[in-house]
Amino acid sequence: MLIETHNPKETFRVGMKLGEEAYPGQVFTLTGDLGVGKTVFTQGLAKGLGIEEPVSSPTFTIVQVYDGGRLPFCHFDVYRISDVEEMEEVGFDDYVMGDGVSLIEWADLIKEILPAKRTEVLIEKDLERGFDYRRITIEELE
Ligand code: ADP
Ligand code: MG
């Protein structure tokens, strides 16, 4: 599925819709360059799950868990990990196998350990279409 957005609010709403429809155990992977809108999308997804707490990128911890919504939400940002073994140390498998909804920013850095069944989200700019244009590609993998 391909969705085009023209401002942050639209990207937020794409995330929100997916958050509203998310099922227990669903894993989202999020890929795209710095500043493309991964956090904006994630904030929308959290909102769609009913989380009122402000969601930002987990800066010093790899994972941040939010319990205030319809389902637990595990937000990973793996930008700073140097080795996939670090993911095992934070209990990645337990989160991903659990009943919560997981979202992994920079998921391409830990390709080897991603679950086969996942919802891949790719966000890209296209400067020819304007500075605020984003192309969001969503693909269900089994
Ligand atoms: P990332 O987490 O990918 O590094 P952020 O979500 O933190 O990126 O930041 C995205 C930036 O791009 C924000 O400043 C946001 O206002 C801006 N922006 C402009 N247009 C869009 C759009 N269509 N979708 C999402 N963000 C946009
Ligand atoms: Mg971010």
PDB file of C-alpha atoms and ligand atoms in Angstrom:
ATOM      1  CA  MET A   1       0.000   0.000   0.000  1.00  0.00           C
ATOM      2  CA  LEU A   2       1.302   3.442  -0.896  1.00  0.00           C
ATOM      3  CA  ILE A   3       0.188   6.640   0.830  1.00  0.00           C
ATOM      4  CA  GLU A   4       1.396  10.162   0.069  1.00  0.00           C
ATOM      5  CA  THR A   5       1.370  12.884   2.711  1.00  0.00           C
ATOM      6  CA  HIS A   6       1.981  16.600   2.425  1.00  0.00           C
ATOM      7  CA  ASN A   7       2.406  17.671   6.049  1.00  0.00           C
ATOM      8  CA  PRO A   8       3.240  16.149   9.460  1.00  0.00           C
ATOM      9  CA  LYS A   9      -0.409  15.982  10.453  1.00  0.00           C
ATOM     10  CA  GLU A  10      -1.222  13.663   7.561  1.00  0.00           C
ATOM     11  CA  THR A  11       1.655  11.358   8.483  1.00  0.00           C
ATOM     12  CA  PHE A  12       0.436  11.384  12.089  1.00  0.00           C
ATOM     13  CA  ARG A  13      -2.997  10.329  10.896  1.00  0.00           C
ATOM     14  CA  VAL A  14      -1.603   7.435   8.852  1.00  0.00           C
ATOM     15  CA  GLY A  15       0.069   6.170  12.033  1.00  0.00           C
ATOM     16  CA  MET A  16      -3.082   6.773  14.048  1.00  0.00           C
ATOM     17  CA  LYS A  17      -5.200   4.676  11.699  1.00  0.00           C
ATOM     18  CA  LEU A  18      -2.752   1.773  11.974  1.00  0.00           C
ATOM     19  CA  GLY A  19      -2.722   2.163  15.750  1.00  0.00           C
ATOM     20  CA  GLU A  20      -6.514   1.987  15.867  1.00  0.00           C
ATOM     21  CA  GLU A  21      -6.469  -1.245  13.868  1.00  0.00           C
ATOM     22  CA  ALA A  22      -3.411  -2.833  15.522  1.00  0.00           C
ATOM     23  CA  TYR A  23      -3.791  -6.340  16.928  1.00  0.00           C
ATOM     24  CA  PRO A  24      -2.052  -7.993  19.910  1.00  0.00           C
ATOM     25  CA  GLY A  25       1.460  -9.064  18.969  1.00  0.00           C
ATOM     26  CA  GLN A  26       1.646  -6.935  15.835  1.00  0.00           C
ATOM     27  CA  VAL A  27       5.162  -5.803  14.939  1.00  0.00           C
ATOM     28  CA  PHE A  28       5.822  -2.691  12.876  1.00  0.00           C
ATOM     29  CA  THR A  29       9.211  -1.950  11.393  1.00  0.00           C
ATOM     30  CA  LEU A  30       9.948   1.617  10.439  1.00  0.00           C
ATOM     31  CA  THR A  31      12.620   2.614   7.963  1.00  0.00           C
ATOM     32  CA  GLY A  32      13.632   5.969   6.554  1.00  0.00           C
ATOM     33  CA  ASP A  33      16.328   8.626   6.798  1.00  0.00           C
ATOM     34  CA  LEU A  34      16.804  10.974   9.722  1.00  0.00           C
ATOM     35  CA  GLY A  35      14.133  13.668   9.809  1.00  0.00           C
ATOM     36  CA  VAL A  36      11.777  11.873   7.431  1.00  0.00           C
ATOM     37  CA  GLY A  37       8.951  11.551   9.974  1.00  0.00           C
ATOM     38  CA  LYS A  38       9.414   8.235  11.777  1.00  0.00           C
ATOM     39  CA  THR A  39       8.731   9.792  15.148  1.00  0.00           C
ATOM     40  CA  VAL A  40       5.712  11.718  13.847  1.00  0.00           C
ATOM     41  CA  PHE A  41       4.302   8.437  12.495  1.00  0.00           C
ATOM     42  CA  THR A  42       5.033   6.675  15.801  1.00  0.00           C
ATOM     43  CA  GLN A  43       3.276   9.401  17.784  1.00  0.00           C
ATOM     44  CA  GLY A  44       0.215   8.906  15.608  1.00  0.00           C
ATOM     45  CA  LEU A  45       0.325   5.157  16.107  1.00  0.00           C
ATOM     46  CA  ALA A  46       0.514   5.615  19.890  1.00  0.00           C
ATOM     47  CA  LYS A  47      -2.432   7.981  19.745  1.00  0.00           C
ATOM     48  CA  GLY A  48      -4.385   5.384  17.756  1.00  0.00           C
ATOM     49  CA  LEU A  49      -3.694   2.867  20.526  1.00  0.00           C
ATOM     50  CA  GLY A  50      -5.176   5.308  23.003  1.00  0.00           C
ATOM     51  CA  ILE A  51      -1.899   6.357  24.624  1.00  0.00           C
ATOM     52  CA  GLU A  52      -2.082   9.899  25.969  1.00  0.00           C
ATOM     53  CA  GLU A  53       1.466  10.053  27.308  1.00  0.00           C
ATOM     54  CA  PRO A  54       3.839  12.009  25.062  1.00  0.00           C
ATOM     55  CA  VAL A  55       5.926   9.701  22.885  1.00  0.00           C
ATOM     56  CA  SER A  56       9.397  10.724  21.799  1.00  0.00           C
ATOM     57  CA  SER A  57      12.341   8.700  20.565  1.00  0.00           C
ATOM     58  CA  PRO A  58      13.844   6.535  23.324  1.00  0.00           C
ATOM     59  CA  THR A  59      17.184   8.303  23.649  1.00  0.00           C
ATOM     60  CA  PHE A  60      19.222   6.450  26.220  1.00  0.00           C
ATOM     61  CA  THR A  61      17.198   3.277  26.378  1.00  0.00           C
ATOM     62  CA  ILE A  62      16.651   1.142  23.313  1.00  0.00           C
ATOM     63  CA  VAL A  63      13.055   0.479  24.268  1.00  0.00           C
ATOM     64  CA  GLN A  64      10.294   2.450  25.934  1.00  0.00           C
ATOM     65  CA  VAL A  65       7.053   0.761  26.978  1.00  0.00           C
ATOM     66  CA  TYR A  66       3.726   2.590  27.259  1.00  0.00           C
ATOM     67  CA  ASP A  67       0.960   0.874  29.185  1.00  0.00           C
ATOM     68  CA  GLY A  68      -1.754   3.507  29.045  1.00  0.00           C
ATOM     69  CA  GLY A  69      -3.455   2.398  25.825  1.00  0.00           C
ATOM     70  CA  ARG A  70      -5.688  -0.367  24.493  1.00  0.00           C
ATOM     71  CA  LEU A  71      -2.604  -2.622  24.205  1.00  0.00           C
ATOM     72  CA  PRO A  72       0.914  -2.241  25.628  1.00  0.00           C
ATOM     73  CA  PHE A  73       3.116  -0.374  23.175  1.00  0.00           C
ATOM     74  CA  CYS A  74       6.840  -1.183  22.906  1.00  0.00           C
ATOM     75  CA  HIS A  75       8.717   1.515  21.045  1.00  0.00           C
ATOM     76  CA  PHE A  76      12.246   0.580  19.975  1.00  0.00           C
ATOM     77  CA  ASP A  77      14.814   2.913  18.488  1.00  0.00           C
ATOM     78  CA  VAL A  78      17.796   0.819  17.505  1.00  0.00           C
ATOM     79  CA  TYR A  79      19.766   3.624  15.839  1.00  0.00           C
ATOM     80  CA  ARG A  80      22.574   3.400  18.384  1.00  0.00           C
ATOM     81  CA  ILE A  81      22.956  -0.325  18.771  1.00  0.00           C
ATOM     82  CA  SER A  82      26.308  -1.651  17.649  1.00  0.00           C
ATOM     83  CA  ASP A  83      25.445  -5.340  17.686  1.00  0.00           C
ATOM     84  CA  VAL A  84      22.227  -7.372  17.482  1.00  0.00           C
ATOM     85  CA  GLU A  85      23.287  -9.103  20.705  1.00  0.00           C
ATOM     86  CA  GLU A  86      22.419  -5.876  22.508  1.00  0.00           C
ATOM     87  CA  MET A  87      18.829  -6.498  21.456  1.00  0.00           C
ATOM     88  CA  GLU A  88      18.832  -9.869  23.167  1.00  0.00           C
ATOM     89  CA  GLU A  89      20.105  -8.180  26.311  1.00  0.00           C
ATOM     90  CA  VAL A  90      17.155  -5.783  26.432  1.00  0.00           C
ATOM     91  CA  GLY A  91      14.762  -8.709  26.000  1.00  0.00           C
ATOM     92  CA  PHE A  92      13.756  -7.976  22.416  1.00  0.00           C
ATOM     93  CA  ASP A  93      12.291 -11.442  21.831  1.00  0.00           C
ATOM     94  CA  ASP A  94      10.065 -11.242  24.895  1.00  0.00           C
ATOM     95  CA  TYR A  95       8.619  -7.928  23.785  1.00  0.00           C
ATOM     96  CA  VAL A  96       8.109  -9.019  20.212  1.00  0.00           C
ATOM     97  CA  MET A  97       6.572 -12.364  21.184  1.00  0.00           C
ATOM     98  CA  GLY A  98       4.278 -10.705  23.720  1.00  0.00           C
ATOM     99  CA  ASP A  99       0.721  -9.459  23.320  1.00  0.00           C
ATOM    100  CA  GLY A 100       1.687  -5.836  22.960  1.00  0.00           C
ATOM    101  CA  VAL A 101       2.239  -3.858  19.792  1.00  0.00           C
ATOM    102  CA  SER A 102       5.898  -3.323  18.914  1.00  0.00           C
ATOM    103  CA  LEU A 103       7.376  -0.699  16.656  1.00  0.00           C
ATOM    104  CA  ILE A 104      11.043  -0.655  15.698  1.00  0.00           C
ATOM    105  CA  GLU A 105      12.629   2.496  14.305  1.00  0.00           C
ATOM    106  CA  TRP A 106      15.724   1.882  12.138  1.00  0.00           C
ATOM    107  CA  ALA A 107      14.668  -1.758  11.820  1.00  0.00           C
ATOM    108  CA  ASP A 108      17.025  -2.298   8.875  1.00  0.00           C
ATOM    109  CA  LEU A 109      19.900  -2.297  11.405  1.00  0.00           C
ATOM    110  CA  ILE A 110      18.615  -5.499  13.025  1.00  0.00           C
ATOM    111  CA  LYS A 111      17.293  -7.329   9.948  1.00  0.00           C
ATOM    112  CA  GLU A 112      18.698 -10.688  11.117  1.00  0.00           C
ATOM    113  CA  ILE A 113      16.452 -10.861  14.167  1.00  0.00           C
ATOM    114  CA  LEU A 114      13.181  -9.390  12.893  1.00  0.00           C
ATOM    115  CA  PRO A 115      10.145 -11.668  13.020  1.00  0.00           C
ATOM    116  CA  ALA A 116       9.034 -12.942   9.610  1.00  0.00           C
ATOM    117  CA  LYS A 117       5.485 -11.759  10.208  1.00  0.00           C
ATOM    118  CA  ARG A 118       5.650  -7.999  10.395  1.00  0.00           C
ATOM    119  CA  THR A 119       4.245  -4.817   8.963  1.00  0.00           C
ATOM    120  CA  GLU A 120       6.984  -2.906   7.170  1.00  0.00           C
ATOM    121  CA  VAL A 121       6.656   0.848   6.906  1.00  0.00           C
ATOM    122  CA  LEU A 122       9.036   2.830   4.715  1.00  0.00           C
ATOM    123  CA  ILE A 123       8.943   6.636   4.688  1.00  0.00           C
ATOM    124  CA  GLU A 124      10.733   8.546   1.942  1.00  0.00           C
ATOM    125  CA  LYS A 125      11.075  12.134   0.794  1.00  0.00           C
ATOM    126  CA  ASP A 126      10.966  13.246  -2.806  1.00  0.00           C
ATOM    127  CA  LEU A 127      12.211  16.815  -2.937  1.00  0.00           C
ATOM    128  CA  GLU A 128      10.866  17.276  -6.450  1.00  0.00           C
ATOM    129  CA  ARG A 129       7.399  16.939  -4.908  1.00  0.00           C
ATOM    130  CA  GLY A 130       8.089  19.580  -2.255  1.00  0.00           C
ATOM    131  CA  PHE A 131       9.910  19.764   1.056  1.00  0.00           C
ATOM    132  CA  ASP A 132       7.025  18.350   3.123  1.00  0.00           C
ATOM    133  CA  TYR A 133       6.048  15.559   0.728  1.00  0.00           C
ATOM    134  CA  ARG A 134       6.427  11.998   2.048  1.00  0.00           C
ATOM    135  CA  ARG A 135       5.794   8.663   0.370  1.00  0.00           C
ATOM    136  CA  ILE A 136       4.776   5.996   2.879  1.00  0.00           C
ATOM    137  CA  THR A 137       4.918   2.375   1.738  1.00  0.00           C
ATOM    138  CA  ILE A 138       3.249  -0.221   3.944  1.00  0.00           C
ATOM    139  CA  GLU A 139       3.782  -3.900   3.318  1.00  0.00           C
ATOM    140  CA  GLU A 140       2.524  -6.926   5.255  1.00  0.00           C
ATOM    141  CA  LEU A 141       5.105  -9.718   5.424  1.00  0.00           C
ATOM    142  CA  GLU A 142       4.231 -13.231   6.540  1.00  0.00           C
TER     143      GLU A 142
HETATM  144  P1  ADP B   1      12.629  10.950  12.276  1.00  0.00           P
HETATM  145  O1  ADP B   1      12.045  10.344  13.519  1.00  0.00           O
HETATM  146  O2  ADP B   1      12.401  10.124  11.032  1.00  0.00           O
HETATM  147  O3  ADP B   1      14.083  11.312  12.410  1.00  0.00           O
HETATM  148  P2  ADP B   1      10.887  13.158  12.942  1.00  0.00           P
HETATM  149  O4  ADP B   1       9.536  12.537  12.956  1.00  0.00           O
HETATM  150  O5  ADP B   1      11.544  13.399  14.264  1.00  0.00           O
HETATM  151  O6  ADP B   1      11.868  12.324  11.988  1.00  0.00           O
HETATM  152  O7  ADP B   1      10.860  14.555  12.195  1.00  0.00           O
HETATM  153  C1  ADP B   1      10.233  14.763  10.953  1.00  0.00           C
HETATM  154  C2  ADP B   1      10.262  16.249  10.642  1.00  0.00           C
HETATM  155  O8  ADP B   1       9.766  16.492   9.331  1.00  0.00           O
HETATM  156  C3  ADP B   1       9.398  17.053  11.601  1.00  0.00           C
HETATM  157  O9  ADP B   1      10.047  18.258  11.892  1.00  0.00           O
HETATM  158  C4  ADP B   1       8.128  17.291  10.783  1.00  0.00           C
HETATM  159  O10 ADP B   1       7.480  18.486  11.168  1.00  0.00           O
HETATM  160  C5  ADP B   1       8.696  17.410   9.374  1.00  0.00           C
HETATM  161  N1  ADP B   1       7.739  17.072   8.295  1.00  0.00           N
HETATM  162  C6  ADP B   1       7.461  17.846   7.236  1.00  0.00           C
HETATM  163  N2  ADP B   1       6.581  17.270   6.411  1.00  0.00           N
HETATM  164  C7  ADP B   1       6.274  16.072   6.966  1.00  0.00           C
HETATM  165  C8  ADP B   1       5.409  15.006   6.570  1.00  0.00           C
HETATM  166  N3  ADP B   1       4.698  15.013   5.416  1.00  0.00           N
HETATM  167  N4  ADP B   1       5.349  13.933   7.384  1.00  0.00           N
HETATM  168  C9  ADP B   1       6.077  13.882   8.528  1.00  0.00           C
HETATM  169  N5  ADP B   1       6.914  14.852   8.948  1.00  0.00           N
HETATM  170  C10 ADP B   1       7.016  15.944   8.180  1.00  0.00           C
HETATM  171 MG    MG B   2      12.916   9.654  15.365  1.00  0.00          MG
END
